[in-house]
Amino acid sequence: MKKRYFLTVSTLAVLALTSASVMAQDNTFKIGLILPMTGQQATTGRQIEAAARLYMAQNGDTVAGKKIQLIVKDDTSVPDVTKRLAQDLVVNDKVNVLAGFGITPSALATAPIATQSKTPQVVMAAATSSITQASPYIVRTSFTLPQAAVALADWAPKNGIKKVVTLVSDYGPGIDAEKYFKERLTFNGGQITEALRVPLRNPDFAPFLQKVRDLKPDALFVFVPSGAGAAVMKQFLERGMDKAGIKLIGTGDVTDDDQLNDMGDGALGVVTSHHYSTAHPSALNKKFVEAFGKANKGLRPNFMAVGGYDGMRVIYEALRITKGNGGGDALLAAMKGQIFESPRGPMFIDAQTRDVVQNIYLRKVEKKDGQLYNVEFDVIKDVKDPGKTK
Ligand code: DHB
């Protein structure tokens, strides 16, 4: 008798749990956030997760009557893992949106899953131009390497830099950076004297930098992914390349705000082009930097953080526009054409390309209040991805 009583109670408990989870299902809006939380790209994951959580803390976790649930998964930046996690999030967790994607191969590996399941895929980090063409369900809130590289190739020859050696990580974004920098520099009368590529995994920059030293160009143009810039800077300075009259220039990935302050005074004067600096002088950005630091033991938000923060804005707004009733197609439609002020400046999701249109800034590393910053000194407004016009 006693046993039966217990059975009945536990059966009821199971029923209650089941109906609670069914209800949760209906009222929950799930975002599957796939990021490299460990391994070589871990700083990207840490920055984007922190930014997504900050956005939720500031804007609440209920939108259009739906409770937002963030499901964070660590793909260790291995694309096969990214793909398996994406599949699992779509099939088992029934996420409404896939987001994150620290490196290009991870974003590309997920694209077919987004297409087949009609799930919007919000790319918050990866920056190879072609990514948005891999699925009509991809929307990007980061940047593209051609956007950043072309601006620097316009600046360089006007500032005494004619002969340049390029040094890039040997995969999508690096190839984009190399190609678009070269094309524009050559158009502007400059010259690439050597194009060097280093492996993405465990790169050893030393032999490449030695070669650059021997070639003695006016400048070395560098693209390495977020988190690798400090190693390049250290070895560049250790070899006395700056003293040999070789300037270091690059897209803003190399003077990443996540690492810049630890690079030392040798980084002073380095000019880069990028869509975001912690030092961007707008009221909105000042608030963003302060709140981000407060919530993360003084950590500076870098360009990855802003991609994550704005990605959450795009998702929240799409949910609001669709009044919480839309499926993947309706959400995607509501993401296209969004225009808003980001901590980076004005930002627009081009409805045609689903890619970000934004200002690109020229910046120089300077010291302010004893800290190193990428200080913006020029701006090219509303830059579309040059890779989309080919
Ligand atoms: C990519 C990764 C980065 O860390 C970065 O700074 C730029 C591009 C990428 O893999 O697309």
mmCIF file of C-alpha atoms and ligand atoms in Angstrom:
data_model
loop_
_atom_site.group_PDB
_atom_site.id
_atom_site.type_symbol
_atom_site.label_atom_id
_atom_site.label_comp_id
_atom_site.label_asym_id
_atom_site.label_seq_id
_atom_site.Cartn_x
_atom_site.Cartn_y
_atom_site.Cartn_z
ATOM 1 C CA MET A 1 0.000 0.000 0.000
ATOM 2 C CA LYS A 2 2.732 2.332 1.017
ATOM 3 C CA LYS A 3 4.689 1.452 -2.106
ATOM 4 C CA ARG A 4 1.756 2.221 -4.360
ATOM 5 C CA TYR A 5 1.330 5.573 -2.702
ATOM 6 C CA PHE A 6 4.935 6.460 -3.551
ATOM 7 C CA LEU A 7 4.502 5.301 -7.117
ATOM 8 C CA THR A 8 1.498 7.539 -7.527
ATOM 9 C CA VAL A 9 3.344 10.538 -6.163
ATOM 10 C CA SER A 10 6.340 9.969 -8.373
ATOM 11 C CA THR A 11 4.110 9.471 -11.422
ATOM 12 C CA LEU A 12 2.422 12.753 -10.655
ATOM 13 C CA ALA A 13 5.785 14.409 -10.256
ATOM 14 C CA VAL A 14 6.867 13.134 -13.660
ATOM 15 C CA LEU A 15 3.645 14.387 -15.221
ATOM 16 C CA ALA A 16 4.056 17.768 -13.598
ATOM 17 C CA LEU A 17 7.642 18.025 -14.821
ATOM 18 C CA THR A 18 6.648 17.010 -18.346
ATOM 19 C CA SER A 19 3.904 19.577 -18.617
ATOM 20 C CA ALA A 20 6.201 22.225 -17.139
ATOM 21 C CA SER A 21 8.785 21.502 -19.795
ATOM 22 C CA VAL A 22 6.150 21.516 -22.556
ATOM 23 C CA MET A 23 4.979 24.896 -21.321
ATOM 24 C CA ALA A 24 8.554 26.094 -21.102
ATOM 25 C CA GLN A 25 9.021 24.964 -24.684
ATOM 26 C CA ASP A 26 6.121 27.134 -25.847
ATOM 27 C CA ASN A 27 7.176 30.167 -23.899
ATOM 28 C CA THR A 28 10.881 29.838 -24.385
ATOM 29 C CA PHE A 29 12.939 31.328 -27.160
ATOM 30 C CA LYS A 30 16.213 29.451 -27.422
ATOM 31 C CA ILE A 31 19.482 30.832 -28.708
ATOM 32 C CA GLY A 32 22.180 28.224 -29.303
ATOM 33 C CA LEU A 33 25.447 30.118 -28.844
ATOM 34 C CA ILE A 34 28.352 28.068 -30.213
ATOM 35 C CA LEU A 35 31.751 29.505 -29.314
ATOM 36 C CA PRO A 36 35.363 28.493 -28.772
ATOM 37 C CA MET A 37 35.454 28.609 -24.954
ATOM 38 C CA THR A 38 38.719 26.639 -24.722
ATOM 39 C CA GLY A 39 41.765 26.291 -26.960
ATOM 40 C CA GLN A 40 43.540 28.805 -29.174
ATOM 41 C CA GLN A 41 40.449 30.981 -29.789
ATOM 42 C CA ALA A 42 39.189 30.970 -26.177
ATOM 43 C CA THR A 43 39.380 34.755 -25.772
ATOM 44 C CA THR A 44 36.846 35.097 -28.597
ATOM 45 C CA GLY A 45 34.399 32.850 -26.733
ATOM 46 C CA ARG A 46 34.951 34.611 -23.434
ATOM 47 C CA GLN A 47 34.360 38.036 -24.987
ATOM 48 C CA ILE A 48 31.228 37.070 -26.912
ATOM 49 C CA GLU A 49 29.602 35.147 -24.073
ATOM 50 C CA ALA A 50 30.245 38.049 -21.689
ATOM 51 C CA ALA A 51 28.748 40.506 -24.187
ATOM 52 C CA ALA A 52 25.659 38.341 -24.797
ATOM 53 C CA ARG A 53 25.067 38.044 -21.059
ATOM 54 C CA LEU A 54 25.536 41.795 -20.629
ATOM 55 C CA TYR A 55 22.972 42.462 -23.346
ATOM 56 C CA MET A 56 20.488 40.201 -21.572
ATOM 57 C CA ALA A 57 21.186 41.768 -18.182
ATOM 58 C CA GLN A 58 20.558 45.232 -19.646
ATOM 59 C CA ASN A 59 17.529 44.366 -21.766
ATOM 60 C CA GLY A 60 15.778 41.692 -19.744
ATOM 61 C CA ASP A 61 15.248 38.043 -20.596
ATOM 62 C CA THR A 62 11.659 38.325 -21.780
ATOM 63 C CA VAL A 63 10.792 39.597 -25.252
ATOM 64 C CA ALA A 64 7.307 39.527 -26.832
ATOM 65 C CA GLY A 65 6.134 37.234 -24.056
ATOM 66 C CA LYS A 66 8.949 34.733 -24.623
ATOM 67 C CA LYS A 67 11.587 33.868 -22.100
ATOM 68 C CA ILE A 68 15.027 33.980 -23.720
ATOM 69 C CA GLN A 69 17.236 31.013 -22.981
ATOM 70 C CA LEU A 70 20.900 31.170 -23.923
ATOM 71 C CA ILE A 71 22.490 27.761 -24.452
ATOM 72 C CA VAL A 72 26.284 28.106 -24.651
ATOM 73 C CA LYS A 73 28.319 25.307 -26.227
ATOM 74 C CA ASP A 74 32.109 25.056 -26.547
ATOM 75 C CA ASP A 75 33.228 23.958 -30.011
ATOM 76 C CA THR A 76 36.968 24.333 -29.160
ATOM 77 C CA SER A 77 37.132 25.968 -32.629
ATOM 78 C CA VAL A 78 37.104 22.562 -34.342
ATOM 79 C CA PRO A 79 34.610 22.814 -37.249
ATOM 80 C CA ASP A 80 33.444 19.166 -37.016
ATOM 81 C CA VAL A 81 32.543 19.808 -33.388
ATOM 82 C CA THR A 82 30.751 23.036 -34.317
ATOM 83 C CA LYS A 83 28.671 21.142 -36.851
ATOM 84 C CA ARG A 84 27.767 18.338 -34.446
ATOM 85 C CA LEU A 85 26.784 20.844 -31.753
ATOM 86 C CA ALA A 86 24.677 22.840 -34.222
ATOM 87 C CA GLN A 87 22.875 19.697 -35.346
ATOM 88 C CA ASP A 88 22.209 18.702 -31.741
ATOM 89 C CA LEU A 89 20.954 22.183 -30.833
ATOM 90 C CA VAL A 90 18.552 22.223 -33.786
ATOM 91 C CA VAL A 91 17.258 18.635 -33.500
ATOM 92 C CA ASN A 92 17.194 18.056 -29.732
ATOM 93 C CA ASP A 93 17.062 21.496 -28.114
ATOM 94 C CA LYS A 94 14.932 22.926 -30.925
ATOM 95 C CA VAL A 95 16.734 26.266 -30.799
ATOM 96 C CA ASN A 96 15.139 29.199 -32.609
ATOM 97 C CA VAL A 97 18.452 30.774 -33.587
ATOM 98 C CA LEU A 98 22.043 29.577 -33.955
ATOM 99 C CA ALA A 99 24.678 32.169 -33.050
ATOM 100 C CA GLY A 100 28.369 32.717 -32.296
ATOM 101 C CA PHE A 101 30.992 31.114 -34.620
ATOM 102 C CA GLY A 102 34.499 32.146 -33.606
ATOM 103 C CA ILE A 103 36.306 31.200 -36.786
ATOM 104 C CA THR A 104 35.403 30.968 -40.462
ATOM 105 C CA PRO A 105 35.598 27.141 -40.794
ATOM 106 C CA SER A 106 33.095 26.790 -37.913
ATOM 107 C CA ALA A 107 30.631 29.211 -39.530
ATOM 108 C CA LEU A 108 30.953 27.434 -42.893
ATOM 109 C CA ALA A 109 30.514 23.963 -41.346
ATOM 110 C CA THR A 110 27.189 25.076 -39.818
ATOM 111 C CA ALA A 111 25.773 26.773 -42.923
ATOM 112 C CA PRO A 112 24.110 23.619 -44.411
ATOM 113 C CA ILE A 113 22.363 22.935 -41.094
ATOM 114 C CA ALA A 114 20.982 26.486 -41.003
ATOM 115 C CA THR A 115 19.734 26.086 -44.582
ATOM 116 C CA GLN A 116 18.148 22.659 -44.131
ATOM 117 C CA SER A 117 16.439 23.503 -40.837
ATOM 118 C CA LYS A 118 15.557 27.102 -41.840
ATOM 119 C CA THR A 119 17.226 28.366 -38.680
ATOM 120 C CA PRO A 120 18.754 31.869 -38.718
ATOM 121 C CA GLN A 121 22.517 31.689 -38.141
ATOM 122 C CA VAL A 122 23.888 34.898 -36.630
ATOM 123 C CA VAL A 123 27.644 35.061 -37.233
ATOM 124 C CA MET A 124 29.106 37.225 -34.454
ATOM 125 C CA ALA A 125 32.856 36.731 -35.055
ATOM 126 C CA ALA A 126 33.980 35.007 -38.255
ATOM 127 C CA ALA A 127 34.910 37.490 -40.976
ATOM 128 C CA THR A 128 35.699 35.888 -44.340
ATOM 129 C CA SER A 129 33.700 37.716 -46.996
ATOM 130 C CA SER A 130 32.087 34.619 -48.531
ATOM 131 C CA ILE A 131 30.453 33.342 -45.300
ATOM 132 C CA THR A 132 27.129 35.088 -45.909
ATOM 133 C CA GLN A 133 26.918 33.386 -49.304
ATOM 134 C CA ALA A 134 27.171 29.916 -47.745
ATOM 135 C CA SER A 135 23.523 30.010 -46.574
ATOM 136 C CA PRO A 136 20.564 32.364 -47.121
ATOM 137 C CA TYR A 137 19.933 31.987 -43.346
ATOM 138 C CA ILE A 138 23.235 33.641 -42.336
ATOM 139 C CA VAL A 139 23.255 37.186 -40.957
ATOM 140 C CA ARG A 140 26.562 38.740 -39.870
ATOM 141 C CA THR A 141 27.216 41.236 -37.061
ATOM 142 C CA SER A 142 31.039 41.180 -37.030
ATOM 143 C CA PHE A 143 32.900 42.579 -40.047
ATOM 144 C CA THR A 144 34.706 41.402 -43.163
ATOM 145 C CA LEU A 145 38.446 41.441 -43.778
ATOM 146 C CA PRO A 146 38.045 43.183 -47.171
ATOM 147 C CA GLN A 147 36.134 46.011 -45.383
ATOM 148 C CA ALA A 148 39.041 46.624 -43.035
ATOM 149 C CA ALA A 149 41.958 45.891 -45.392
ATOM 150 C CA VAL A 150 40.904 48.235 -48.210
ATOM 151 C CA ALA A 151 40.761 51.242 -45.869
ATOM 152 C CA LEU A 152 44.338 50.652 -44.754
ATOM 153 C CA ALA A 153 45.539 50.190 -48.349
ATOM 154 C CA ASP A 154 44.131 53.652 -49.130
ATOM 155 C CA TRP A 155 45.852 55.189 -46.129
ATOM 156 C CA ALA A 156 49.313 53.571 -46.466
ATOM 157 C CA PRO A 157 50.706 55.066 -49.730
ATOM 158 C CA LYS A 158 49.599 58.549 -48.680
ATOM 159 C CA ASN A 159 51.725 58.084 -45.583
ATOM 160 C CA GLY A 160 55.047 57.052 -47.076
ATOM 161 C CA ILE A 161 54.344 53.308 -47.209
ATOM 162 C CA LYS A 162 54.932 52.036 -50.743
ATOM 163 C CA LYS A 163 56.668 48.660 -50.406
ATOM 164 C CA VAL A 164 54.863 46.191 -48.213
ATOM 165 C CA VAL A 165 55.278 42.546 -47.206
ATOM 166 C CA THR A 166 52.060 40.839 -46.167
ATOM 167 C CA LEU A 167 51.938 38.173 -43.432
ATOM 168 C CA VAL A 168 48.601 36.441 -42.886
ATOM 169 C CA SER A 169 47.153 33.356 -41.222
ATOM 170 C CA ASP A 170 46.707 30.790 -43.949
ATOM 171 C CA TYR A 171 42.911 30.423 -44.102
ATOM 172 C CA GLY A 172 39.798 32.319 -45.246
ATOM 173 C CA PRO A 173 40.137 35.689 -43.502
ATOM 174 C CA GLY A 174 43.907 35.812 -44.057
ATOM 175 C CA ILE A 175 43.535 35.097 -47.774
ATOM 176 C CA ASP A 176 40.843 37.806 -47.997
ATOM 177 C CA ALA A 177 43.042 40.319 -46.162
ATOM 178 C CA GLU A 178 46.047 39.554 -48.376
ATOM 179 C CA LYS A 179 44.052 39.748 -51.615
ATOM 180 C CA TYR A 180 42.100 42.939 -50.939
ATOM 181 C CA PHE A 181 45.021 44.769 -49.350
ATOM 182 C CA LYS A 182 47.237 43.913 -52.330
ATOM 183 C CA GLU A 183 44.652 44.845 -54.956
ATOM 184 C CA ARG A 184 43.990 48.269 -53.467
ATOM 185 C CA LEU A 185 47.599 49.048 -52.573
ATOM 186 C CA THR A 186 48.728 48.189 -56.101
ATOM 187 C CA PHE A 187 45.899 50.321 -57.542
ATOM 188 C CA ASN A 188 47.185 53.171 -55.366
ATOM 189 C CA GLY A 189 50.732 52.846 -56.751
ATOM 190 C CA GLY A 190 52.187 50.701 -53.948
ATOM 191 C CA GLN A 191 53.805 47.295 -54.225
ATOM 192 C CA ILE A 192 53.678 43.961 -52.397
ATOM 193 C CA THR A 193 57.229 42.618 -52.385
ATOM 194 C CA GLU A 194 56.376 39.290 -50.714
ATOM 195 C CA ALA A 195 53.208 37.554 -49.505
ATOM 196 C CA LEU A 196 53.808 35.229 -46.536
ATOM 197 C CA ARG A 197 51.284 32.846 -44.976
ATOM 198 C CA VAL A 198 51.562 31.220 -41.539
ATOM 199 C CA PRO A 199 49.526 28.248 -40.323
ATOM 200 C CA LEU A 200 46.452 29.000 -38.218
ATOM 201 C CA ARG A 201 47.299 26.355 -35.603
ATOM 202 C CA ASN A 202 50.321 26.924 -33.354
ATOM 203 C CA PRO A 203 52.047 29.409 -35.636
ATOM 204 C CA ASP A 204 55.743 30.153 -35.235
ATOM 205 C CA PHE A 205 56.240 33.676 -36.535
ATOM 206 C CA ALA A 206 60.024 33.754 -36.041
ATOM 207 C CA PRO A 207 61.252 32.426 -39.418
ATOM 208 C CA PHE A 208 58.732 34.609 -41.274
ATOM 209 C CA LEU A 209 59.743 37.738 -39.387
ATOM 210 C CA GLN A 210 63.407 37.032 -40.056
ATOM 211 C CA LYS A 211 62.610 36.929 -43.753
ATOM 212 C CA VAL A 212 60.721 40.238 -43.514
ATOM 213 C CA ARG A 213 63.725 41.791 -41.806
ATOM 214 C CA ASP A 214 65.955 40.752 -44.673
ATOM 215 C CA LEU A 215 63.480 42.071 -47.271
ATOM 216 C CA LYS A 216 63.330 45.490 -45.520
ATOM 217 C CA PRO A 217 59.951 46.743 -46.781
ATOM 218 C CA ASP A 218 58.495 50.090 -45.675
ATOM 219 C CA ALA A 219 55.906 48.149 -43.704
ATOM 220 C CA LEU A 220 54.728 44.692 -42.711
ATOM 221 C CA PHE A 221 50.967 44.216 -43.099
ATOM 222 C CA VAL A 222 49.621 41.566 -40.713
ATOM 223 C CA PHE A 223 46.402 39.639 -40.302
ATOM 224 C CA VAL A 224 46.211 37.107 -37.482
ATOM 225 C CA PRO A 225 42.996 36.117 -35.686
ATOM 226 C CA SER A 226 41.962 37.631 -32.377
ATOM 227 C CA GLY A 227 44.241 36.392 -29.591
ATOM 228 C CA ALA A 228 47.370 35.933 -31.739
ATOM 229 C CA GLY A 229 48.365 39.602 -32.057
ATOM 230 C CA ALA A 230 50.444 39.796 -28.888
ATOM 231 C CA ALA A 231 52.791 37.031 -30.083
ATOM 232 C CA VAL A 232 53.357 38.822 -33.398
ATOM 233 C CA MET A 233 54.001 42.136 -31.666
ATOM 234 C CA LYS A 234 56.438 40.568 -29.190
ATOM 235 C CA GLN A 235 58.514 38.865 -31.854
ATOM 236 C CA PHE A 236 58.404 41.910 -34.150
ATOM 237 C CA LEU A 237 59.876 44.038 -31.372
ATOM 238 C CA GLU A 238 62.345 41.390 -30.166
ATOM 239 C CA ARG A 239 63.837 41.293 -33.651
ATOM 240 C CA GLY A 240 64.213 45.076 -33.623
ATOM 241 C CA MET A 241 62.180 45.378 -36.805
ATOM 242 C CA ASP A 242 60.812 48.774 -35.752
ATOM 243 C CA LYS A 243 64.342 50.045 -35.169
ATOM 244 C CA ALA A 244 65.298 48.731 -38.617
ATOM 245 C CA GLY A 245 62.690 51.150 -40.035
ATOM 246 C CA ILE A 246 59.949 48.605 -40.791
ATOM 247 C CA LYS A 247 56.490 49.741 -39.732
ATOM 248 C CA LEU A 248 53.892 47.294 -38.470
ATOM 249 C CA ILE A 249 50.400 47.831 -39.925
ATOM 250 C CA GLY A 250 47.348 45.599 -40.116
ATOM 251 C CA THR A 251 43.670 45.128 -39.609
ATOM 252 C CA GLY A 252 42.671 45.782 -35.994
ATOM 253 C CA ASP A 253 42.875 42.089 -35.100
ATOM 254 C CA VAL A 254 46.610 42.518 -34.428
ATOM 255 C CA THR A 255 46.192 45.293 -31.839
ATOM 256 C CA ASP A 256 43.220 43.478 -30.299
ATOM 257 C CA ASP A 257 41.856 45.434 -27.329
ATOM 258 C CA ASP A 258 41.732 42.181 -25.360
ATOM 259 C CA GLN A 259 45.563 42.072 -25.389
ATOM 260 C CA LEU A 260 46.745 45.552 -26.352
ATOM 261 C CA ASN A 261 47.323 46.892 -22.872
ATOM 262 C CA ASP A 262 49.797 44.081 -22.156
ATOM 263 C CA MET A 263 51.800 44.594 -25.351
ATOM 264 C CA GLY A 264 53.971 47.345 -23.888
ATOM 265 C CA ASP A 265 55.140 50.696 -25.242
ATOM 266 C CA GLY A 266 56.661 49.030 -28.314
ATOM 267 C CA ALA A 267 53.110 48.972 -29.689
ATOM 268 C CA LEU A 268 52.845 52.786 -29.583
ATOM 269 C CA GLY A 269 52.255 54.321 -33.005
ATOM 270 C CA VAL A 270 51.053 51.140 -34.721
ATOM 271 C CA VAL A 271 48.352 52.057 -37.265
ATOM 272 C CA THR A 272 45.480 49.668 -37.992
ATOM 273 C CA SER A 273 42.035 49.780 -39.602
ATOM 274 C CA HIS A 274 38.960 48.302 -37.951
ATOM 275 C CA HIS A 275 35.281 48.678 -37.162
ATOM 276 C CA TYR A 276 35.613 48.831 -33.379
ATOM 277 C CA SER A 277 37.896 50.261 -30.725
ATOM 278 C CA THR A 278 37.335 50.227 -26.957
ATOM 279 C CA ALA A 279 38.299 53.901 -27.212
ATOM 280 C CA HIS A 280 35.529 54.784 -29.717
ATOM 281 C CA PRO A 281 34.446 58.192 -28.418
ATOM 282 C CA SER A 282 30.659 57.906 -28.296
ATOM 283 C CA ALA A 283 28.403 58.132 -25.247
ATOM 284 C CA LEU A 284 26.914 54.723 -26.036
ATOM 285 C CA ASN A 285 30.347 53.096 -26.245
ATOM 286 C CA LYS A 286 31.525 54.668 -23.006
ATOM 287 C CA LYS A 287 28.491 53.155 -21.280
ATOM 288 C CA PHE A 288 29.115 49.798 -22.955
ATOM 289 C CA VAL A 289 32.808 49.671 -21.961
ATOM 290 C CA GLU A 290 32.013 50.659 -18.396
ATOM 291 C CA ALA A 291 29.195 48.122 -17.955
ATOM 292 C CA PHE A 292 31.228 45.354 -19.620
ATOM 293 C CA GLY A 293 34.201 46.026 -17.335
ATOM 294 C CA LYS A 294 32.011 46.147 -14.265
ATOM 295 C CA ALA A 295 30.437 42.784 -15.053
ATOM 296 C CA ASN A 296 33.769 41.128 -15.975
ATOM 297 C CA LYS A 297 36.432 42.167 -13.445
ATOM 298 C CA GLY A 298 37.668 45.094 -15.512
ATOM 299 C CA LEU A 299 37.940 43.198 -18.816
ATOM 300 C CA ARG A 300 37.915 45.448 -21.894
ATOM 301 C CA PRO A 301 35.396 44.588 -24.567
ATOM 302 C CA ASN A 302 37.114 43.981 -27.905
ATOM 303 C CA PHE A 303 35.681 43.766 -31.435
ATOM 304 C CA MET A 304 34.464 40.234 -30.729
ATOM 305 C CA ALA A 305 32.404 41.486 -27.775
ATOM 306 C CA VAL A 306 30.722 44.136 -29.899
ATOM 307 C CA GLY A 307 29.856 41.505 -32.542
ATOM 308 C CA GLY A 308 28.167 39.426 -29.832
ATOM 309 C CA TYR A 309 26.385 42.384 -28.250
ATOM 310 C CA ASP A 310 25.001 43.605 -31.568
ATOM 311 C CA GLY A 311 24.108 40.056 -32.585
ATOM 312 C CA MET A 312 21.896 39.813 -29.517
ATOM 313 C CA ARG A 313 20.306 43.133 -30.439
ATOM 314 C CA VAL A 314 19.498 41.822 -33.913
ATOM 315 C CA ILE A 315 17.919 38.666 -32.429
ATOM 316 C CA TYR A 316 15.920 40.530 -29.739
ATOM 317 C CA GLU A 317 14.614 43.029 -32.279
ATOM 318 C CA ALA A 318 13.618 40.259 -34.716
ATOM 319 C CA LEU A 319 11.662 38.561 -31.939
ATOM 320 C CA ARG A 320 9.977 41.852 -31.056
ATOM 321 C CA ILE A 321 9.066 42.585 -34.689
ATOM 322 C CA THR A 322 7.566 39.108 -35.165
ATOM 323 C CA LYS A 323 5.705 39.442 -31.854
ATOM 324 C CA GLY A 324 7.080 36.124 -30.685
ATOM 325 C CA ASN A 325 5.095 34.172 -33.283
ATOM 326 C CA GLY A 326 7.526 33.803 -36.131
ATOM 327 C CA GLY A 327 9.444 30.753 -37.316
ATOM 328 C CA GLY A 328 12.908 30.857 -38.874
ATOM 329 C CA ASP A 329 11.847 32.585 -42.093
ATOM 330 C CA ALA A 330 9.939 35.339 -40.320
ATOM 331 C CA LEU A 331 12.817 35.925 -37.896
ATOM 332 C CA LEU A 332 15.294 36.085 -40.751
ATOM 333 C CA ALA A 333 13.136 38.621 -42.603
ATOM 334 C CA ALA A 334 12.996 40.737 -39.437
ATOM 335 C CA MET A 335 16.784 40.642 -39.090
ATOM 336 C CA LYS A 336 17.321 41.978 -42.602
ATOM 337 C CA GLY A 337 17.524 45.743 -42.910
ATOM 338 C CA GLN A 338 17.950 46.467 -39.199
ATOM 339 C CA ILE A 339 19.628 49.796 -38.622
ATOM 340 C CA PHE A 340 20.778 51.001 -35.226
ATOM 341 C CA GLU A 341 23.485 52.668 -33.196
ATOM 342 C CA SER A 342 26.064 50.174 -31.954
ATOM 343 C CA PRO A 343 28.930 50.867 -29.538
ATOM 344 C CA ARG A 344 31.041 50.765 -32.749
ATOM 345 C CA GLY A 345 28.981 53.550 -34.405
ATOM 346 C CA PRO A 346 26.102 53.326 -36.897
ATOM 347 C CA MET A 347 25.359 49.808 -38.075
ATOM 348 C CA PHE A 348 23.136 48.392 -40.803
ATOM 349 C CA ILE A 349 22.292 44.817 -41.833
ATOM 350 C CA ASP A 350 22.072 45.018 -45.633
ATOM 351 C CA ALA A 351 18.854 43.205 -46.603
ATOM 352 C CA GLN A 352 20.343 42.003 -49.893
ATOM 353 C CA THR A 353 23.606 40.566 -48.616
ATOM 354 C CA ARG A 354 22.663 39.979 -44.936
ATOM 355 C CA ASP A 355 26.082 41.429 -44.190
ATOM 356 C CA VAL A 356 27.037 44.359 -42.011
ATOM 357 C CA VAL A 357 27.530 47.862 -43.432
ATOM 358 C CA GLN A 358 29.516 50.025 -41.030
ATOM 359 C CA ASN A 359 32.178 52.676 -40.516
ATOM 360 C CA ILE A 360 35.801 51.623 -40.755
ATOM 361 C CA TYR A 361 38.204 53.663 -38.629
ATOM 362 C CA LEU A 362 41.922 54.302 -38.946
ATOM 363 C CA ARG A 363 43.474 54.105 -35.509
ATOM 364 C CA LYS A 364 46.864 54.608 -33.915
ATOM 365 C CA VAL A 365 48.035 53.027 -30.662
ATOM 366 C CA GLU A 366 48.404 55.782 -28.066
ATOM 367 C CA LYS A 367 48.756 55.976 -24.315
ATOM 368 C CA LYS A 368 45.987 57.595 -22.304
ATOM 369 C CA ASP A 369 45.953 57.643 -18.500
ATOM 370 C CA GLY A 370 48.765 55.082 -18.521
ATOM 371 C CA GLN A 371 46.881 52.616 -20.757
ATOM 372 C CA LEU A 372 47.269 51.666 -24.401
ATOM 373 C CA TYR A 373 44.342 52.278 -26.753
ATOM 374 C CA ASN A 374 43.565 52.173 -30.459
ATOM 375 C CA VAL A 375 42.732 55.862 -30.894
ATOM 376 C CA GLU A 376 40.631 56.608 -33.975
ATOM 377 C CA PHE A 377 41.961 59.432 -36.187
ATOM 378 C CA ASP A 378 39.988 58.994 -39.420
ATOM 379 C CA VAL A 379 36.774 57.329 -40.574
ATOM 380 C CA ILE A 380 35.448 55.892 -43.829
ATOM 381 C CA LYS A 381 31.692 55.912 -43.470
ATOM 382 C CA ASP A 382 29.149 53.194 -44.261
ATOM 383 C CA VAL A 383 31.543 50.691 -45.833
ATOM 384 C CA LYS A 384 29.915 47.715 -47.576
ATOM 385 C CA ASP A 385 31.863 44.489 -47.879
ATOM 386 C CA PRO A 386 34.003 45.003 -51.025
ATOM 387 C CA GLY A 387 33.926 41.222 -51.469
ATOM 388 C CA LYS A 388 30.221 41.359 -52.423
ATOM 389 C CA THR A 389 30.681 43.391 -55.586
ATOM 390 C CA LYS A 390 32.815 40.786 -57.387
HETATM 391 C C1 DHB B 1 38.300 35.276 -37.955
HETATM 392 C C2 DHB B 1 38.715 35.014 -36.655
HETATM 393 C C3 DHB B 1 39.258 36.021 -35.901
HETATM 394 O O1 DHB B 1 39.652 35.808 -34.636
HETATM 395 C C4 DHB B 1 39.408 37.312 -36.428
HETATM 396 O O2 DHB B 1 39.958 38.267 -35.660
HETATM 397 C C5 DHB B 1 38.992 37.577 -37.716
HETATM 398 C C6 DHB B 1 38.444 36.549 -38.491
HETATM 399 C C7 DHB B 1 37.729 34.178 -38.780
HETATM 400 O O3 DHB B 1 38.098 33.012 -38.580
HETATM 401 O O4 DHB B 1 36.921 34.465 -39.660
#
